[in-house]
mmCIF file of N, CA and C in Angstrom:
data_model
loop_
_atom_site.group_PDB
_atom_site.id
_atom_site.type_symbol
_atom_site.label_atom_id
_atom_site.label_comp_id
_atom_site.label_asym_id
_atom_site.label_seq_id
_atom_site.Cartn_x
_atom_site.Cartn_y
_atom_site.Cartn_z
ATOM 1 N N MET A 1039 -27.045 -24.915 16.198
ATOM 2 C CA MET A 1039 -26.836 -24.011 15.076
ATOM 3 C C MET A 1039 -26.313 -22.675 15.600
ATOM 4 N N THR A 1040 -25.337 -22.164 14.936
ATOM 5 C CA THR A 1040 -24.770 -20.876 15.324
ATOM 6 C C THR A 1040 -25.229 -19.801 14.351
ATOM 7 N N ASN A 1041 -25.300 -18.570 14.832
ATOM 8 C CA ASN A 1041 -25.696 -17.446 13.989
ATOM 9 C C ASN A 1041 -24.504 -16.780 13.346
ATOM 10 N N SER A 1042 -23.378 -16.824 14.026
ATOM 11 C CA SER A 1042 -22.196 -16.131 13.533
ATOM 12 C C SER A 1042 -20.932 -16.905 13.899
ATOM 13 N N VAL A 1043 -20.090 -17.093 12.901
ATOM 14 C CA VAL A 1043 -18.803 -17.745 13.110
ATOM 15 C C VAL A 1043 -17.723 -16.707 12.830
ATOM 16 N N LEU A 1044 -16.825 -16.509 13.778
ATOM 17 C CA LEU A 1044 -15.707 -15.588 13.607
ATOM 18 C C LEU A 1044 -14.442 -16.396 13.365
ATOM 19 N N CYS A 1045 -13.785 -16.119 12.252
ATOM 20 C CA CYS A 1045 -12.533 -16.781 11.904
ATOM 21 C C CYS A 1045 -11.401 -15.782 12.096
ATOM 22 N N ALA A 1046 -10.442 -16.118 12.936
ATOM 23 C CA ALA A 1046 -9.289 -15.255 13.194
ATOM 24 C C ALA A 1046 -8.101 -15.762 12.389
ATOM 25 N N VAL A 1047 -7.555 -14.888 11.532
ATOM 26 C CA VAL A 1047 -6.396 -15.250 10.723
ATOM 27 C C VAL A 1047 -5.313 -14.193 10.886
ATOM 28 N N ASP A 1048 -4.097 -14.615 10.633
ATOM 29 C CA ASP A 1048 -2.960 -13.703 10.639
ATOM 30 C C ASP A 1048 -2.471 -13.597 9.205
ATOM 31 N N ILE A 1049 -2.716 -12.460 8.557
ATOM 32 C CA ILE A 1049 -2.364 -12.316 7.147
ATOM 33 C C ILE A 1049 -0.863 -12.319 6.928
ATOM 34 N N SER A 1050 -0.090 -12.139 7.988
ATOM 35 C CA SER A 1050 1.370 -12.175 7.844
ATOM 36 C C SER A 1050 1.908 -13.603 7.822
ATOM 37 N N ASN A 1051 1.039 -14.579 8.041
ATOM 38 C CA ASN A 1051 1.447 -15.990 8.050
ATOM 39 C C ASN A 1051 1.453 -16.625 6.677
ATOM 40 N N GLY A 1052 1.187 -15.864 5.632
ATOM 41 C CA GLY A 1052 1.120 -16.447 4.297
ATOM 42 C C GLY A 1052 -0.048 -17.400 4.194
ATOM 43 N N ASP A 1053 0.209 -18.607 3.715
ATOM 44 C CA ASP A 1053 -0.856 -19.600 3.529
ATOM 45 C C ASP A 1053 -1.112 -20.451 4.763
ATOM 46 N N LEU A 1054 -0.468 -20.142 5.863
ATOM 47 C CA LEU A 1054 -0.597 -20.955 7.073
ATOM 48 C C LEU A 1054 -2.033 -21.011 7.598
ATOM 49 N N ASP A 1055 -2.807 -19.944 7.403
ATOM 50 C CA ASP A 1055 -4.169 -19.904 7.933
ATOM 51 C C ASP A 1055 -5.238 -20.283 6.912
ATOM 52 N N VAL A 1056 -4.845 -20.782 5.760
ATOM 53 C CA VAL A 1056 -5.823 -21.188 4.740
ATOM 54 C C VAL A 1056 -6.735 -22.285 5.282
ATOM 55 N N ASN A 1057 -6.174 -23.274 5.959
ATOM 56 C CA ASN A 1057 -6.999 -24.350 6.518
ATOM 57 C C ASN A 1057 -7.924 -23.848 7.618
ATOM 58 N N VAL A 1058 -7.489 -22.844 8.354
ATOM 59 C CA VAL A 1058 -8.341 -22.246 9.387
ATOM 60 C C VAL A 1058 -9.550 -21.603 8.715
ATOM 61 N N LEU A 1059 -9.308 -20.857 7.651
ATOM 62 C CA LEU A 1059 -10.390 -20.188 6.922
ATOM 63 C C LEU A 1059 -11.336 -21.201 6.281
ATOM 64 N N LYS A 1060 -10.794 -22.241 5.676
ATOM 65 C CA LYS A 1060 -11.636 -23.267 5.068
ATOM 66 C C LYS A 1060 -12.507 -23.965 6.110
ATOM 67 N N THR A 1061 -11.931 -24.249 7.266
ATOM 68 C CA THR A 1061 -12.682 -24.902 8.338
ATOM 69 C C THR A 1061 -13.795 -23.993 8.841
ATOM 70 N N ALA A 1062 -13.484 -22.725 9.049
ATOM 71 C CA ALA A 1062 -14.498 -21.777 9.524
ATOM 72 C C ALA A 1062 -15.632 -21.638 8.518
ATOM 73 N N ALA A 1063 -15.295 -21.570 7.227
ATOM 74 C CA ALA A 1063 -16.324 -21.457 6.190
ATOM 75 C C ALA A 1063 -17.214 -22.696 6.172
ATOM 76 N N ALA A 1064 -16.609 -23.867 6.303
ATOM 77 C CA ALA A 1064 -17.383 -25.107 6.314
ATOM 78 C C ALA A 1064 -18.328 -25.150 7.517
ATOM 79 N N LEU A 1065 -17.844 -24.730 8.675
ATOM 80 C CA LEU A 1065 -18.691 -24.711 9.871
ATOM 81 C C LEU A 1065 -19.819 -23.692 9.732
ATOM 82 N N ALA A 1066 -19.513 -22.533 9.174
ATOM 83 C CA ALA A 1066 -20.542 -21.508 8.964
ATOM 84 C C ALA A 1066 -21.585 -22.003 7.965
ATOM 85 N N ASP A 1067 -21.128 -22.600 6.873
ATOM 86 C CA ASP A 1067 -22.049 -23.106 5.854
ATOM 87 C C ASP A 1067 -22.930 -24.222 6.404
ATOM 88 N N GLN A 1068 -22.326 -25.079 7.202
ATOM 89 C CA GLN A 1068 -23.063 -26.195 7.786
ATOM 90 C C GLN A 1068 -24.202 -25.706 8.677
ATOM 91 N N GLY A 1069 -23.954 -24.625 9.412
ATOM 92 C CA GLY A 1069 -24.968 -24.101 10.315
ATOM 93 C C GLY A 1069 -25.795 -22.972 9.732
ATOM 94 N N GLY A 1070 -25.556 -22.621 8.471
ATOM 95 C CA GLY A 1070 -26.276 -21.499 7.867
ATOM 96 C C GLY A 1070 -25.963 -20.191 8.569
ATOM 97 N N SER A 1071 -24.717 -20.020 8.972
ATOM 98 C CA SER A 1071 -24.294 -18.884 9.787
ATOM 99 C C SER A 1071 -23.546 -17.834 8.979
ATOM 100 N N GLN A 1072 -23.538 -16.628 9.503
ATOM 101 C CA GLN A 1072 -22.728 -15.540 8.952
ATOM 102 C C GLN A 1072 -21.256 -15.855 9.242
ATOM 103 N N LEU A 1073 -20.387 -15.642 8.247
ATOM 104 C CA LEU A 1073 -18.953 -15.817 8.455
ATOM 105 C C LEU A 1073 -18.294 -14.449 8.517
ATOM 106 N N ASP A 1074 -17.602 -14.200 9.607
ATOM 107 C CA ASP A 1074 -16.808 -12.990 9.786
ATOM 108 C C ASP A 1074 -15.351 -13.428 9.852
ATOM 109 N N VAL A 1075 -14.471 -12.669 9.208
ATOM 110 C CA VAL A 1075 -13.043 -12.982 9.234
ATOM 111 C C VAL A 1075 -12.306 -11.766 9.766
ATOM 112 N N VAL A 1076 -11.475 -11.970 10.783
ATOM 113 C CA VAL A 1076 -10.746 -10.873 11.420
ATOM 114 C C VAL A 1076 -9.247 -11.116 11.345
ATOM 115 N N THR A 1077 -8.505 -10.041 11.161
ATOM 116 C CA THR A 1077 -7.060 -10.051 11.315
ATOM 117 C C THR A 1077 -6.714 -8.848 12.170
ATOM 118 N N VAL A 1078 -5.628 -8.939 12.914
ATOM 119 C CA VAL A 1078 -5.275 -7.881 13.864
ATOM 120 C C VAL A 1078 -3.880 -7.352 13.568
ATOM 121 N N LEU A 1079 -3.800 -6.034 13.447
ATOM 122 C CA LEU A 1079 -2.518 -5.354 13.279
ATOM 123 C C LEU A 1079 -2.025 -4.886 14.635
ATOM 124 N N PRO A 1080 -0.717 -4.891 14.859
ATOM 125 C CA PRO A 1080 -0.200 -4.354 16.123
ATOM 126 C C PRO A 1080 -0.427 -2.850 16.187
ATOM 127 N N ASP A 1081 -0.589 -2.340 17.389
ATOM 128 C CA ASP A 1081 -0.839 -0.909 17.581
ATOM 129 C C ASP A 1081 0.454 -0.210 17.966
ATOM 130 N N PHE A 1082 0.945 0.651 17.081
ATOM 131 C CA PHE A 1082 2.144 1.437 17.358
ATOM 132 C C PHE A 1082 1.803 2.867 17.735
ATOM 133 N N GLY A 1083 0.549 3.245 17.608
ATOM 134 C CA GLY A 1083 0.159 4.645 17.749
ATOM 135 C C GLY A 1083 0.133 5.177 19.158
ATOM 136 N N GLU A 1084 0.112 4.333 20.158
ATOM 137 C CA GLU A 1084 -0.053 4.794 21.531
ATOM 138 C C GLU A 1084 1.265 4.939 22.293
ATOM 139 N N SER A 1085 2.370 4.730 21.635
ATOM 140 C CA SER A 1085 3.632 4.774 22.363
ATOM 141 C C SER A 1085 4.642 5.650 21.645
ATOM 142 N N TRP A 1086 5.805 5.767 22.214
ATOM 143 C CA TRP A 1086 6.869 6.568 21.620
ATOM 144 C C TRP A 1086 7.294 6.023 20.264
ATOM 145 N N VAL A 1087 6.985 4.745 20.003
ATOM 146 C CA VAL A 1087 7.348 4.111 18.745
ATOM 147 C C VAL A 1087 6.661 4.800 17.563
ATOM 148 N N SER A 1088 5.471 5.338 17.779
ATOM 149 C CA SER A 1088 4.712 5.947 16.682
ATOM 150 C C SER A 1088 5.463 7.101 16.033
ATOM 151 N N GLY A 1089 6.371 7.717 16.743
ATOM 152 C CA GLY A 1089 7.149 8.820 16.197
ATOM 153 C C GLY A 1089 8.091 8.415 15.080
ATOM 154 N N PHE A 1090 8.353 7.123 14.950
ATOM 155 C CA PHE A 1090 9.246 6.625 13.913
ATOM 156 C C PHE A 1090 8.522 6.333 12.593
ATOM 157 N N PHE A 1091 7.207 6.434 12.583
ATOM 158 C CA PHE A 1091 6.413 6.124 11.395
ATOM 159 C C PHE A 1091 5.834 7.394 10.804
ATOM 160 N N GLN A 1092 5.549 7.353 9.498
ATOM 161 C CA GLN A 1092 4.892 8.471 8.849
ATOM 162 C C GLN A 1092 3.510 8.673 9.459
ATOM 163 N N GLN A 1093 3.003 9.878 9.346
ATOM 164 C CA GLN A 1093 1.735 10.217 9.972
ATOM 165 C C GLN A 1093 0.576 9.338 9.479
ATOM 166 N N ASP A 1094 0.563 8.987 8.215
ATOM 167 C CA ASP A 1094 -0.535 8.189 7.664
ATOM 168 C C ASP A 1094 -0.208 6.689 7.603
ATOM 169 N N PHE A 1095 0.813 6.263 8.332
ATOM 170 C CA PHE A 1095 1.227 4.865 8.305
ATOM 171 C C PHE A 1095 0.092 3.923 8.685
ATOM 172 N N HIS A 1096 -0.624 4.247 9.743
ATOM 173 C CA HIS A 1096 -1.678 3.366 10.239
ATOM 174 C C HIS A 1096 -2.797 3.196 9.212
ATOM 175 N N GLU A 1097 -3.214 4.277 8.585
ATOM 176 C CA GLU A 1097 -4.271 4.205 7.579
ATOM 177 C C GLU A 1097 -3.832 3.356 6.390
ATOM 178 N N LYS A 1098 -2.577 3.522 5.965
ATOM 179 C CA LYS A 1098 -2.055 2.716 4.858
ATOM 180 C C LYS A 1098 -1.970 1.245 5.258
ATOM 181 N N ALA A 1099 -1.540 0.991 6.478
ATOM 182 C CA ALA A 1099 -1.440 -0.392 6.965
ATOM 183 C C ALA A 1099 -2.820 -1.043 7.029
ATOM 184 N N LEU A 1100 -3.829 -0.296 7.464
ATOM 185 C CA LEU A 1100 -5.195 -0.828 7.516
ATOM 186 C C LEU A 1100 -5.706 -1.162 6.119
ATOM 187 N N ALA A 1101 -5.484 -0.258 5.177
ATOM 188 C CA ALA A 1101 -5.934 -0.489 3.802
ATOM 189 C C ALA A 1101 -5.239 -1.707 3.194
ATOM 190 N N GLU A 1102 -3.930 -1.810 3.404
ATOM 191 C CA GLU A 1102 -3.182 -2.951 2.880
ATOM 192 C C GLU A 1102 -3.655 -4.255 3.524
ATOM 193 N N ALA A 1103 -3.903 -4.226 4.830
ATOM 194 C CA ALA A 1103 -4.373 -5.418 5.531
ATOM 195 C C ALA A 1103 -5.753 -5.832 5.032
ATOM 196 N N ARG A 1104 -6.638 -4.869 4.814
ATOM 197 C CA ARG A 1104 -7.970 -5.169 4.306
ATOM 198 C C ARG A 1104 -7.871 -5.819 2.915
ATOM 199 N N ASP A 1105 -6.989 -5.274 2.059
ATOM 200 C CA ASP A 1105 -6.791 -5.852 0.721
ATOM 201 C C ASP A 1105 -6.273 -7.285 0.810
ATOM 202 N N LYS A 1106 -5.282 -7.518 1.690
ATOM 203 C CA LYS A 1106 -4.714 -8.866 1.843
ATOM 204 C C LYS A 1106 -5.736 -9.846 2.417
ATOM 205 N N LEU A 1107 -6.549 -9.362 3.352
ATOM 206 C CA LEU A 1107 -7.573 -10.214 3.949
ATOM 207 C C LEU A 1107 -8.610 -10.607 2.895
ATOM 208 N N THR A 1108 -9.044 -9.632 2.104
ATOM 209 C CA THR A 1108 -10.003 -9.906 1.034
ATOM 210 C C THR A 1108 -9.403 -10.860 0.004
ATOM 211 N N GLU A 1109 -8.156 -10.621 -0.354
ATOM 212 C CA GLU A 1109 -7.461 -11.486 -1.311
ATOM 213 C C GLU A 1109 -7.370 -12.918 -0.787
ATOM 214 N N MET A 1110 -7.085 -13.065 0.493
ATOM 215 C CA MET A 1110 -7.002 -14.394 1.092
ATOM 216 C C MET A 1110 -8.353 -15.103 1.027
ATOM 217 N N CYS A 1111 -9.419 -14.372 1.338
ATOM 218 C CA CYS A 1111 -10.760 -14.961 1.313
ATOM 219 C C CYS A 1111 -11.169 -15.352 -0.100
ATOM 220 N N VAL A 1112 -10.879 -14.491 -1.070
ATOM 221 C CA VAL A 1112 -11.223 -14.778 -2.465
ATOM 222 C C VAL A 1112 -10.436 -15.974 -2.981
ATOM 223 N N SER A 1113 -9.134 -15.996 -2.734
ATOM 224 C CA SER A 1113 -8.313 -17.095 -3.262
ATOM 225 C C SER A 1113 -8.616 -18.420 -2.576
ATOM 226 N N THR A 1114 -9.075 -18.371 -1.337
ATOM 227 C CA THR A 1114 -9.361 -19.598 -0.591
ATOM 228 C C THR A 1114 -10.785 -20.094 -0.802
ATOM 229 N N LEU A 1115 -11.742 -19.159 -0.794
ATOM 230 C CA LEU A 1115 -13.160 -19.553 -0.816
ATOM 231 C C LEU A 1115 -13.891 -19.179 -2.098
ATOM 232 N N GLY A 1116 -13.275 -18.324 -2.918
ATOM 233 C CA GLY A 1116 -13.906 -17.894 -4.151
ATOM 234 C C GLY A 1116 -14.580 -16.532 -4.005
ATOM 235 N N ALA A 1117 -14.696 -15.840 -5.115
ATOM 236 C CA ALA A 1117 -15.251 -14.480 -5.119
ATOM 237 C C ALA A 1117 -16.715 -14.454 -4.694
ATOM 238 N N GLU A 1118 -17.478 -15.451 -5.131
ATOM 239 C CA GLU A 1118 -18.906 -15.472 -4.783
ATOM 240 C C GLU A 1118 -19.110 -15.637 -3.281
ATOM 241 N N ARG A 1119 -18.366 -16.555 -2.664
ATOM 242 C CA ARG A 1119 -18.488 -16.775 -1.207
ATOM 243 C C ARG A 1119 -17.988 -15.553 -0.447
ATOM 244 N N ASN A 1120 -16.970 -14.889 -0.987
ATOM 245 C CA ASN A 1120 -16.383 -13.723 -0.333
ATOM 246 C C ASN A 1120 -17.385 -12.573 -0.203
ATOM 247 N N GLU A 1121 -18.330 -12.470 -1.127
ATOM 248 C CA GLU A 1121 -19.302 -11.372 -1.094
ATOM 249 C C GLU A 1121 -20.132 -11.352 0.186
ATOM 250 N N ASN A 1122 -20.301 -12.508 0.813
ATOM 251 C CA ASN A 1122 -21.125 -12.602 2.022
ATOM 252 C C ASN A 1122 -20.309 -12.644 3.312
ATOM 253 N N ILE A 1123 -19.014 -12.417 3.201
ATOM 254 C CA ILE A 1123 -18.148 -12.438 4.380
ATOM 255 C C ILE A 1123 -17.969 -11.015 4.893
ATOM 256 N N ARG A 1124 -18.054 -10.856 6.202
ATOM 257 C CA ARG A 1124 -17.729 -9.562 6.810
ATOM 258 C C ARG A 1124 -16.247 -9.592 7.161
ATOM 259 N N HIS A 1125 -15.490 -8.651 6.587
ATOM 260 C CA HIS A 1125 -14.047 -8.564 6.812
ATOM 261 C C HIS A 1125 -13.786 -7.516 7.890
ATOM 262 N N VAL A 1126 -12.992 -7.882 8.876
ATOM 263 C CA VAL A 1126 -12.679 -6.973 9.983
ATOM 264 C C VAL A 1126 -11.166 -6.888 10.124
ATOM 265 N N VAL A 1127 -10.654 -5.660 10.114
ATOM 266 C CA VAL A 1127 -9.241 -5.430 10.402
ATOM 267 C C VAL A 1127 -9.206 -4.612 11.684
ATOM 268 N N ALA A 1128 -8.659 -5.195 12.726
ATOM 269 C CA ALA A 1128 -8.590 -4.535 14.025
ATOM 270 C C ALA A 1128 -7.142 -4.155 14.322
ATOM 271 N N THR A 1129 -6.975 -3.260 15.274
ATOM 272 C CA THR A 1129 -5.645 -2.829 15.699
ATOM 273 C C THR A 1129 -5.536 -3.004 17.204
ATOM 274 N N GLY A 1130 -4.472 -3.654 17.647
ATOM 275 C CA GLY A 1130 -4.264 -3.839 19.083
ATOM 276 C C GLY A 1130 -3.594 -5.159 19.370
ATOM 277 N N THR A 1131 -3.887 -5.712 20.532
ATOM 278 C CA THR A 1131 -3.374 -7.009 20.950
ATOM 279 C C THR A 1131 -4.272 -8.082 20.350
ATOM 280 N N ALA A 1132 -3.683 -9.053 19.683
ATOM 281 C CA ALA A 1132 -4.450 -10.022 18.887
ATOM 282 C C ALA A 1132 -5.589 -10.664 19.675
ATOM 283 N N TYR A 1133 -5.302 -11.303 20.787
ATOM 284 C CA TYR A 1133 -6.365 -12.029 21.474
ATOM 285 C C TYR A 1133 -7.445 -11.096 22.006
ATOM 286 N N GLN A 1134 -7.077 -9.900 22.461
ATOM 287 C CA GLN A 1134 -8.071 -8.959 22.962
ATOM 288 C C GLN A 1134 -8.993 -8.480 21.842
ATOM 289 N N GLU A 1135 -8.421 -8.189 20.685
ATOM 290 C CA GLU A 1135 -9.220 -7.717 19.563
ATOM 291 C C GLU A 1135 -10.102 -8.825 18.993
ATOM 292 N N ILE A 1136 -9.619 -10.056 19.000
ATOM 293 C CA ILE A 1136 -10.440 -11.184 18.556
ATOM 294 C C ILE A 1136 -11.646 -11.332 19.468
ATOM 295 N N LEU A 1137 -11.416 -11.287 20.767
ATOM 296 C CA LEU A 1137 -12.514 -11.404 21.729
ATOM 297 C C LEU A 1137 -13.492 -10.237 21.606
ATOM 298 N N LYS A 1138 -12.964 -9.035 21.429
ATOM 299 C CA LYS A 1138 -13.812 -7.848 21.280
ATOM 300 C C LYS A 1138 -14.653 -7.943 20.000
ATOM 301 N N THR A 1139 -14.047 -8.397 18.919
ATOM 302 C CA THR A 1139 -14.767 -8.548 17.657
ATOM 303 C C THR A 1139 -15.857 -9.601 17.784
ATOM 304 N N ALA A 1140 -15.540 -10.708 18.430
ATOM 305 C CA ALA A 1140 -16.529 -11.775 18.629
ATOM 306 C C ALA A 1140 -17.716 -11.275 19.438
ATOM 307 N N GLU A 1141 -17.432 -10.530 20.472
ATOM 308 C CA GLU A 1141 -18.508 -9.996 21.310
ATOM 309 C C GLU A 1141 -19.357 -8.994 20.529
ATOM 310 N N GLY A 1142 -18.701 -8.110 19.799
ATOM 311 C CA GLY A 1142 -19.418 -7.098 19.017
ATOM 312 C C GLY A 1142 -20.274 -7.694 17.917
ATOM 313 N N ALA A 1143 -19.815 -8.790 17.326
ATOM 314 C CA ALA A 1143 -20.554 -9.434 16.233
ATOM 315 C C ALA A 1143 -21.581 -10.438 16.754
ATOM 316 N N GLY A 1144 -21.546 -10.708 18.048
ATOM 317 C CA GLY A 1144 -22.439 -11.717 18.608
ATOM 318 C C GLY A 1144 -22.079 -13.117 18.142
ATOM 319 N N SER A 1145 -20.790 -13.365 17.967
ATOM 320 C CA SER A 1145 -20.328 -14.660 17.464
ATOM 321 C C SER A 1145 -20.606 -15.772 18.462
ATOM 322 N N ASP A 1146 -21.108 -16.878 17.932
ATOM 323 C CA ASP A 1146 -21.357 -18.067 18.753
ATOM 324 C C ASP A 1146 -20.157 -19.002 18.747
ATOM 325 N N LEU A 1147 -19.299 -18.828 17.738
ATOM 326 C CA LEU A 1147 -18.160 -19.713 17.573
ATOM 327 C C LEU A 1147 -16.980 -18.916 17.036
ATOM 328 N N ILE A 1148 -15.813 -19.136 17.613
ATOM 329 C CA ILE A 1148 -14.569 -18.542 17.123
ATOM 330 C C ILE A 1148 -13.712 -19.686 16.597
ATOM 331 N N VAL A 1149 -13.203 -19.530 15.379
ATOM 332 C CA VAL A 1149 -12.304 -20.523 14.792
ATOM 333 C C VAL A 1149 -10.932 -19.875 14.690
ATOM 334 N N ILE A 1150 -9.936 -20.540 15.265
ATOM 335 C CA ILE A 1150 -8.583 -19.981 15.327
ATOM 336 C C ILE A 1150 -7.568 -21.097 15.126
ATOM 337 N N GLY A 1151 -6.431 -20.760 14.581
ATOM 338 C CA GLY A 1151 -5.374 -21.736 14.384
ATOM 339 C C GLY A 1151 -4.459 -21.818 15.590
ATOM 340 N N ALA A 1152 -3.841 -22.970 15.764
ATOM 341 C CA ALA A 1152 -2.886 -23.174 16.847
ATOM 342 C C ALA A 1152 -1.516 -23.386 16.225
ATOM 343 N N HIS A 1153 -0.780 -22.293 16.032
ATOM 344 C CA HIS A 1153 0.561 -22.435 15.489
ATOM 345 C C HIS A 1153 1.561 -21.643 16.295
ATOM 346 N N LYS A 1154 2.788 -21.772 15.871
ATOM 347 C CA LYS A 1154 3.923 -21.116 16.505
ATOM 348 C C LYS A 1154 4.068 -21.451 17.993
ATOM 349 N N PRO A 1155 3.785 -22.685 18.390
ATOM 350 C CA PRO A 1155 3.988 -22.976 19.803
ATOM 351 C C PRO A 1155 5.469 -23.063 20.140
ATOM 352 N N ASP A 1156 5.831 -22.582 21.297
ATOM 353 C CA ASP A 1156 7.184 -22.799 21.782
ATOM 354 C C ASP A 1156 7.077 -23.631 23.056
ATOM 355 N N LEU A 1157 8.147 -23.781 23.774
ATOM 356 C CA LEU A 1157 8.152 -24.687 24.919
ATOM 357 C C LEU A 1157 7.090 -24.332 25.952
ATOM 358 N N LYS A 1158 6.919 -23.037 26.241
ATOM 359 C CA LYS A 1158 5.945 -22.657 27.272
ATOM 360 C C LYS A 1158 4.509 -22.756 26.779
ATOM 361 N N ASP A 1159 4.297 -22.782 25.465
ATOM 362 C CA ASP A 1159 2.964 -22.889 24.888
ATOM 363 C C ASP A 1159 2.903 -24.163 24.050
ATOM 364 N N TYR A 1160 3.190 -25.282 24.659
ATOM 365 C CA TYR A 1160 3.388 -26.513 23.909
ATOM 366 C C TYR A 1160 2.162 -26.949 23.123
ATOM 367 N N LEU A 1161 0.972 -26.759 23.643
ATOM 368 C CA LEU A 1161 -0.217 -27.253 22.969
ATOM 369 C C LEU A 1161 -0.859 -26.233 22.037
ATOM 370 N N LEU A 1162 -0.834 -24.968 22.401
ATOM 371 C CA LEU A 1162 -1.464 -23.910 21.619
ATOM 372 C C LEU A 1162 -0.525 -22.731 21.516
ATOM 373 N N GLY A 1163 -0.692 -21.950 20.457
ATOM 374 C CA GLY A 1163 0.025 -20.688 20.386
ATOM 375 C C GLY A 1163 -0.520 -19.763 21.464
ATOM 376 N N PRO A 1164 0.216 -18.732 21.828
ATOM 377 C CA PRO A 1164 -0.198 -17.870 22.941
ATOM 378 C C PRO A 1164 -1.521 -17.146 22.696
ATOM 379 N N ASN A 1165 -1.792 -16.680 21.475
ATOM 380 C CA ASN A 1165 -3.063 -15.997 21.220
ATOM 381 C C ASN A 1165 -4.227 -16.973 21.247
ATOM 382 N N ALA A 1166 -4.061 -18.138 20.645
ATOM 383 C CA ALA A 1166 -5.125 -19.141 20.664
ATOM 384 C C ALA A 1166 -5.437 -19.560 22.100
ATOM 385 N N ALA A 1167 -4.403 -19.756 22.892
ATOM 386 C CA ALA A 1167 -4.607 -20.163 24.286
ATOM 387 C C ALA A 1167 -5.390 -19.105 25.056
ATOM 388 N N ARG A 1168 -5.065 -17.849 24.845
ATOM 389 C CA ARG A 1168 -5.778 -16.774 25.542
ATOM 390 C C ARG A 1168 -7.218 -16.648 25.065
ATOM 391 N N VAL A 1169 -7.444 -16.811 23.775
ATOM 392 C CA VAL A 1169 -8.817 -16.763 23.264
ATOM 393 C C VAL A 1169 -9.629 -17.899 23.875
ATOM 394 N N VAL A 1170 -9.073 -19.099 23.899
ATOM 395 C CA VAL A 1170 -9.769 -20.240 24.500
ATOM 396 C C VAL A 1170 -10.071 -19.972 25.967
ATOM 397 N N ARG A 1171 -9.102 -19.441 26.682
ATOM 398 C CA ARG A 1171 -9.243 -19.214 28.115
ATOM 399 C C ARG A 1171 -10.266 -18.136 28.451
ATOM 400 N N HIS A 1172 -10.352 -17.086 27.660
ATOM 401 C CA HIS A 1172 -11.163 -15.920 28.026
ATOM 402 C C HIS A 1172 -12.465 -15.761 27.254
ATOM 403 N N SER A 1173 -12.705 -16.561 26.236
ATOM 404 C CA SER A 1173 -13.897 -16.400 25.406
ATOM 405 C C SER A 1173 -15.151 -16.904 26.097
ATOM 406 N N THR A 1174 -16.246 -16.177 25.883
ATOM 407 C CA THR A 1174 -17.543 -16.651 26.357
ATOM 408 C C THR A 1174 -18.230 -17.482 25.279
ATOM 409 N N ALA A 1175 -17.715 -17.422 24.040
ATOM 410 C CA ALA A 1175 -18.226 -18.237 22.934
ATOM 411 C C ALA A 1175 -17.401 -19.520 22.845
ATOM 412 N N SER A 1176 -17.944 -20.495 22.171
ATOM 413 C CA SER A 1176 -17.185 -21.722 21.920
ATOM 414 C C SER A 1176 -16.024 -21.405 20.981
ATOM 415 N N VAL A 1177 -14.925 -22.132 21.146
ATOM 416 C CA VAL A 1177 -13.739 -21.902 20.320
ATOM 417 C C VAL A 1177 -13.334 -23.228 19.683
ATOM 418 N N TYR A 1178 -13.176 -23.197 18.367
ATOM 419 C CA TYR A 1178 -12.738 -24.351 17.588
ATOM 420 C C TYR A 1178 -11.307 -24.091 17.181
ATOM 421 N N VAL A 1179 -10.383 -24.929 17.618
ATOM 422 C CA VAL A 1179 -8.973 -24.735 17.335
ATOM 423 C C VAL A 1179 -8.560 -25.685 16.215
ATOM 424 N N VAL A 1180 -8.004 -25.086 15.147
ATOM 425 C CA VAL A 1180 -7.551 -25.849 13.992
ATOM 426 C C VAL A 1180 -6.052 -26.069 14.133
ATOM 427 N N ARG A 1181 -5.638 -27.309 14.073
ATOM 428 C CA ARG A 1181 -4.208 -27.632 14.185
ATOM 429 C C ARG A 1181 -3.600 -27.717 12.806
#
């Protein structure tokens, strides 16, 4: 039995991560576990690139991402189930932020999708592969 299941989704993928979210919810429900859902925004604030964006761009992007993440959870799992989900919007490198969120939440299981593989990442997408490789928690990969 796990205490916490972390589901990593990319809100920019449209409906591609719906099955990942459904699988994570089913695993959390099966074990009576807390479900946390994380999405990661790229970080533009630490480089010269940030000068091309409005000063409040990051705050607006976080708010929009939180709304999209909540909308995804509600449309996929229902409003009642969504009330008990912890929504996390992180900023940075996807796999690093997923691992950091899992560690901070004490997640026993990370559920992530394996998409967008190219020739060098034939079996898993690059973020999923890194999460699998570096996680201290078990990782469930949804194809």
